[in-house]
Every structure is written in structure tokens, then in C-alpha cells.
Short mmCIF file of N, CA and C in Angstrom, two decimals:
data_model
loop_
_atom_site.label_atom_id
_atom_site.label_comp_id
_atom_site.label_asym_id
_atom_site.label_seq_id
_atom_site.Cartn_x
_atom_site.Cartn_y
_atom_site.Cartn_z
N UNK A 1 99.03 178.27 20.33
CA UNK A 1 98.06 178.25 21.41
C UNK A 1 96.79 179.03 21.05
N UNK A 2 96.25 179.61 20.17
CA UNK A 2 95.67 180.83 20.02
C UNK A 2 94.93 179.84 18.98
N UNK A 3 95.38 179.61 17.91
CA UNK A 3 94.77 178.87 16.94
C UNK A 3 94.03 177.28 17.94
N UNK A 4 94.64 176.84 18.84
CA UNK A 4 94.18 175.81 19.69
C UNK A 4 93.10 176.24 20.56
N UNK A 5 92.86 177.60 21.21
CA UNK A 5 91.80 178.23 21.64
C UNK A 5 90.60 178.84 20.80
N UNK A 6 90.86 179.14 19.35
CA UNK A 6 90.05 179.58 18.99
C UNK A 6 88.93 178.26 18.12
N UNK A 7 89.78 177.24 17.56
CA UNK A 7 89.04 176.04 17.40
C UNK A 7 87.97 174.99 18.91
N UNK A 8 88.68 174.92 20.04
CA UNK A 8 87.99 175.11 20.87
C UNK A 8 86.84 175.86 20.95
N UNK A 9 86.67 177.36 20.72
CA UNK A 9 85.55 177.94 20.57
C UNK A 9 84.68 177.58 19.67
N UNK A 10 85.25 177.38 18.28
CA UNK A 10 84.33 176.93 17.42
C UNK A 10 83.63 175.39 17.40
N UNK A 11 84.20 174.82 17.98
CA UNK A 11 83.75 173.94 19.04
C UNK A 11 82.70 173.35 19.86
N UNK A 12 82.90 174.51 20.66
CA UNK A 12 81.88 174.84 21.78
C UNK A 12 80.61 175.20 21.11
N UNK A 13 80.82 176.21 20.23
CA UNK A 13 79.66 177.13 19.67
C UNK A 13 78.88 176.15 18.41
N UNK A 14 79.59 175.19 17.96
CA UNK A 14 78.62 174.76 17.01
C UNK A 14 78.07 173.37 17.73
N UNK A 15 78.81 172.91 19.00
CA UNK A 15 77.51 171.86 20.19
C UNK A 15 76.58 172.82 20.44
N UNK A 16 76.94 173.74 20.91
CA UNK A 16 75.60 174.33 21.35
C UNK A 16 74.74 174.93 20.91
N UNK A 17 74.85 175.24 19.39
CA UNK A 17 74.00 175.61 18.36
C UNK A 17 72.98 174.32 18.50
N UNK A 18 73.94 172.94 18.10
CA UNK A 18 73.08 172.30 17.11
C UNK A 18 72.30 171.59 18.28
N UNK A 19 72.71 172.07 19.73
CA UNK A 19 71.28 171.61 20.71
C UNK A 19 70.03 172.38 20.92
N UNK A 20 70.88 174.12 21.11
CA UNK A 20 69.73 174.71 21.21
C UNK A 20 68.86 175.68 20.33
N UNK A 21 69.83 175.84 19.27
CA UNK A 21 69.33 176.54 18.45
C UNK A 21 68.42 175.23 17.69
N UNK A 22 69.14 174.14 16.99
CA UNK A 22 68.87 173.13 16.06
C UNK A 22 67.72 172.47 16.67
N UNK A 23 68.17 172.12 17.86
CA UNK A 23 67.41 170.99 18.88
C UNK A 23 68.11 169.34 18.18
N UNK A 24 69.23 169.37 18.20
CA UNK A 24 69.44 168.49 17.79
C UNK A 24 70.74 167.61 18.19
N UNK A 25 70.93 166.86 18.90
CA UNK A 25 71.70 166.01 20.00
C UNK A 25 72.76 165.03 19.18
N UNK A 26 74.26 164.96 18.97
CA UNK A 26 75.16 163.85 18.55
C UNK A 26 74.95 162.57 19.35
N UNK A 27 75.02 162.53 20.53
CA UNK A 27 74.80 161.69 21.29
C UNK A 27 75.96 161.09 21.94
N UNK A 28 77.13 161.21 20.68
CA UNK A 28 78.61 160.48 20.72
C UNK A 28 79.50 160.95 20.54
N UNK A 29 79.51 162.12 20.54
CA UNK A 29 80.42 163.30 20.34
C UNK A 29 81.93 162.95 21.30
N UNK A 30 82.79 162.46 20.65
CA UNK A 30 83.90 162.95 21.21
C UNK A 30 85.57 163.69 19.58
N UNK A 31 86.37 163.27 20.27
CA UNK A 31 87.13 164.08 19.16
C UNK A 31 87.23 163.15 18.24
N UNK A 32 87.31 162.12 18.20
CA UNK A 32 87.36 161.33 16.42
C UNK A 32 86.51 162.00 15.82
N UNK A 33 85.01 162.34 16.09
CA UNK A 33 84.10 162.87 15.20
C UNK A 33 84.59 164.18 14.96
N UNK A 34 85.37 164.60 15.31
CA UNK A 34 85.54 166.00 14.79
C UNK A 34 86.85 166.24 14.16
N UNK A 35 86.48 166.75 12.96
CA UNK A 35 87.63 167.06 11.67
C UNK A 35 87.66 168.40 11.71
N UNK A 36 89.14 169.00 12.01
CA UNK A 36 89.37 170.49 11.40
C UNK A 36 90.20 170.66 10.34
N UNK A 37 89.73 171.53 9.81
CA UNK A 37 90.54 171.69 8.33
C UNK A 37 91.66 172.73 8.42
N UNK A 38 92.93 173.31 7.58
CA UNK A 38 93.79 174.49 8.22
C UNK A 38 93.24 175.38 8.47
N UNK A 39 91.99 175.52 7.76
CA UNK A 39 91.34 177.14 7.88
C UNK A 39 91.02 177.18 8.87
N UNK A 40 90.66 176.42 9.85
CA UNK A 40 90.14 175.97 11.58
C UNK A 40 88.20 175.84 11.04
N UNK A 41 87.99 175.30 9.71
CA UNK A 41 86.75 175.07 10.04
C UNK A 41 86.65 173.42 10.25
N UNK A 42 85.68 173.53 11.08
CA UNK A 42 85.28 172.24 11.46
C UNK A 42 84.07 171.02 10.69
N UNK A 43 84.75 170.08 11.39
CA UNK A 43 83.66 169.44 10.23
C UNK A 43 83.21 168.20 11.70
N UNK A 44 82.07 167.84 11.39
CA UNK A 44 81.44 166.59 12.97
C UNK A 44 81.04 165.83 12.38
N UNK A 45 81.33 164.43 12.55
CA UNK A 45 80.90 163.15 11.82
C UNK A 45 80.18 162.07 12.16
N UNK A 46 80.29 161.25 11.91
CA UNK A 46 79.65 159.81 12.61
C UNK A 46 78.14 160.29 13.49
N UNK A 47 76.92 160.45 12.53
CA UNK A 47 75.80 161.12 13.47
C UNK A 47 74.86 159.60 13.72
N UNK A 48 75.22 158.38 13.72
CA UNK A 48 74.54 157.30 13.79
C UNK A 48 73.57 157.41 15.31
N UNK A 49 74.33 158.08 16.67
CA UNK A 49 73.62 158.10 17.50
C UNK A 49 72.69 159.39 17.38
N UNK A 50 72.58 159.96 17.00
CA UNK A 50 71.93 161.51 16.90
C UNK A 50 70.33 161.59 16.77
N UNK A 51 69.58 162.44 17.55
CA UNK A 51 68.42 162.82 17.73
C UNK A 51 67.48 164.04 17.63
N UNK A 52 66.83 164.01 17.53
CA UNK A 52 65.82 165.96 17.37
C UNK A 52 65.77 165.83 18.84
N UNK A 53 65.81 166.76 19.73
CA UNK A 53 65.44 167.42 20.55
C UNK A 53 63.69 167.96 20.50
N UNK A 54 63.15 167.39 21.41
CA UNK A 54 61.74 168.20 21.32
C UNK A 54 61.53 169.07 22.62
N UNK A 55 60.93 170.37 22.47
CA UNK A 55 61.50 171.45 23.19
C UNK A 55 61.82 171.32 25.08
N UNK A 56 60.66 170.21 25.52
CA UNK A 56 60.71 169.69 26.54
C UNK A 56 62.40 169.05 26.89
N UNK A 57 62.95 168.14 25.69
CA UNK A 57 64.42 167.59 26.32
C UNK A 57 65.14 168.57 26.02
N UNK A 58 65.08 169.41 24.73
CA UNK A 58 66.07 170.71 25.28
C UNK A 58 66.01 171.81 26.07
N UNK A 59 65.08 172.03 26.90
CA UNK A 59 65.30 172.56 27.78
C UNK A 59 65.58 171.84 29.11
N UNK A 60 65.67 170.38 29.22
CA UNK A 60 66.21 169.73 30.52
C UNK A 60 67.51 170.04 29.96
N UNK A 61 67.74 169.61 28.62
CA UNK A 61 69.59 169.60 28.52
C UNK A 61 70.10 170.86 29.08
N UNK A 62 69.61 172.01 29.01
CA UNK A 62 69.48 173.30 29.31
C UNK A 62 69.73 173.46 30.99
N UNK A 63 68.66 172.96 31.65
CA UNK A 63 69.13 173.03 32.60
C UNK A 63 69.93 172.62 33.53
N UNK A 64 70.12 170.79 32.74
CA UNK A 64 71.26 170.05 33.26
C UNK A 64 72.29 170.93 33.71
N UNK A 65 72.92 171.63 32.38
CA UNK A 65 74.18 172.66 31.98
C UNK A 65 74.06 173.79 33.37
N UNK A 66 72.85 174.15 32.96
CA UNK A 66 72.87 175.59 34.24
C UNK A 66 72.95 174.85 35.54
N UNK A 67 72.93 173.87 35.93
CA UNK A 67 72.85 173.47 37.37
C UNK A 67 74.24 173.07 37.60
N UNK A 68 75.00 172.14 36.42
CA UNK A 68 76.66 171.49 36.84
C UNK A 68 77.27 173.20 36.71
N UNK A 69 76.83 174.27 35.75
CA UNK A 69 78.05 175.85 35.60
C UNK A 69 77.68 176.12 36.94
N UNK A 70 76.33 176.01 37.96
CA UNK A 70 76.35 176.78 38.98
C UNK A 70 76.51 175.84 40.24
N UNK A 71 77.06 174.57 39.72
CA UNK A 71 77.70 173.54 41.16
C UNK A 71 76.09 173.27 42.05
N UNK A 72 75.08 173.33 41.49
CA UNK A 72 74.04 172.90 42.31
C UNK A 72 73.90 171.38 41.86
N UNK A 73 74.46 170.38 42.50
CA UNK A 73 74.81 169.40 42.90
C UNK A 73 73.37 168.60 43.17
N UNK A 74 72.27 169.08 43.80
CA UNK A 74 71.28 168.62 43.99
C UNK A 74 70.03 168.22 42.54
N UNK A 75 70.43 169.33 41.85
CA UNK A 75 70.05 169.61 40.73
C UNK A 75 69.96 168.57 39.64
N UNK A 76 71.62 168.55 40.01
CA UNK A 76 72.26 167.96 38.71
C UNK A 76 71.68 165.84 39.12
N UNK A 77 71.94 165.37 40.35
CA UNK A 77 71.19 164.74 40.55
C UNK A 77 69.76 163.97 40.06
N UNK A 78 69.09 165.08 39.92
CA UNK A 78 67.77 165.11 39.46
C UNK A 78 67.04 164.58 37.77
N UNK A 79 68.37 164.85 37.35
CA UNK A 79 68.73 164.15 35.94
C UNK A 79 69.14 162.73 35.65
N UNK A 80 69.06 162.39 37.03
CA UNK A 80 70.17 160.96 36.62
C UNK A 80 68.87 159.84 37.56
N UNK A 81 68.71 158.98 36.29
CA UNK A 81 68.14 158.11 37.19
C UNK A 81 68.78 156.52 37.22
N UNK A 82 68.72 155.66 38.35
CA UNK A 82 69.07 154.63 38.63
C UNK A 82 68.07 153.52 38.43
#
């Protein structure tokens, strides 16, 4: 369980690098693209959908995130168009 939580983290931390640090979006990210090795490093694949972020969409992605962690519902809305 521990080794299953801590790959999780590493996880987490290298999506959210490569949006906000990188500015740079998979697009298709689910678990096929992602290879761990025993050492628990990770490896992310298949980048065919993938994009640069220009500082304007990473900071909507940004706030998308802060509006669904803080349940403002109205917010999150505001992102989605029909």
C-alpha cells in the first residue's frame, strides 16, 4: 500500500509540473500512458494529443483546479462551454 501511495504521488507531481511549471498539457492522460518501473520511476507516453500551454491557458487550467478543490460549482461552470 505505501509503494501504491507513493507512486500515486509521483504521479500527481509530475501532471502538475509538466502543466505548471512546463506549461505543457498531455491532453490524454490516462493509465495506459503511464509506465512504472520497480524503482517506482515513472515513465508517460503516447504525447500525440499534447500542447504548450501559453500563460493565459495555464492559468485558466489553474483556476479550473482551484474552483472544483474549493466546490465553487459556479466557477467551475464557467469553463465549460456548450
Amino acid at each position: 500500500e505505501a509503494q501504491i501511495q507513493n507512486v500515486r504521488k509521483l504521479i500527481f507531481s509530475a501532471f502538475f509540473k509538466m502543466i505548471f511549471r512546463h506549461k505543457f498539457n498531455h491532453l490524454d492522460l490516462h493509465e495506459s500512458d503511464i509506465l512504472v518501473e520497480d524503482d517506482n520511476r515513472i515513465h508517460i507516453i503516447d504525447w500525440g494529443l499534447a500542447m504548450t500551454l501559453s500563460n493565459q491557458e495555464r492559468d485558466g487550467v489553474l483556476h479550473f483546479y482551484k474552483a472544483c478543490a474549493y466546490k465553487k460549482y459556479e466557477d467551475v461552470l464557467g469553463f465549460v462551454s456548450i
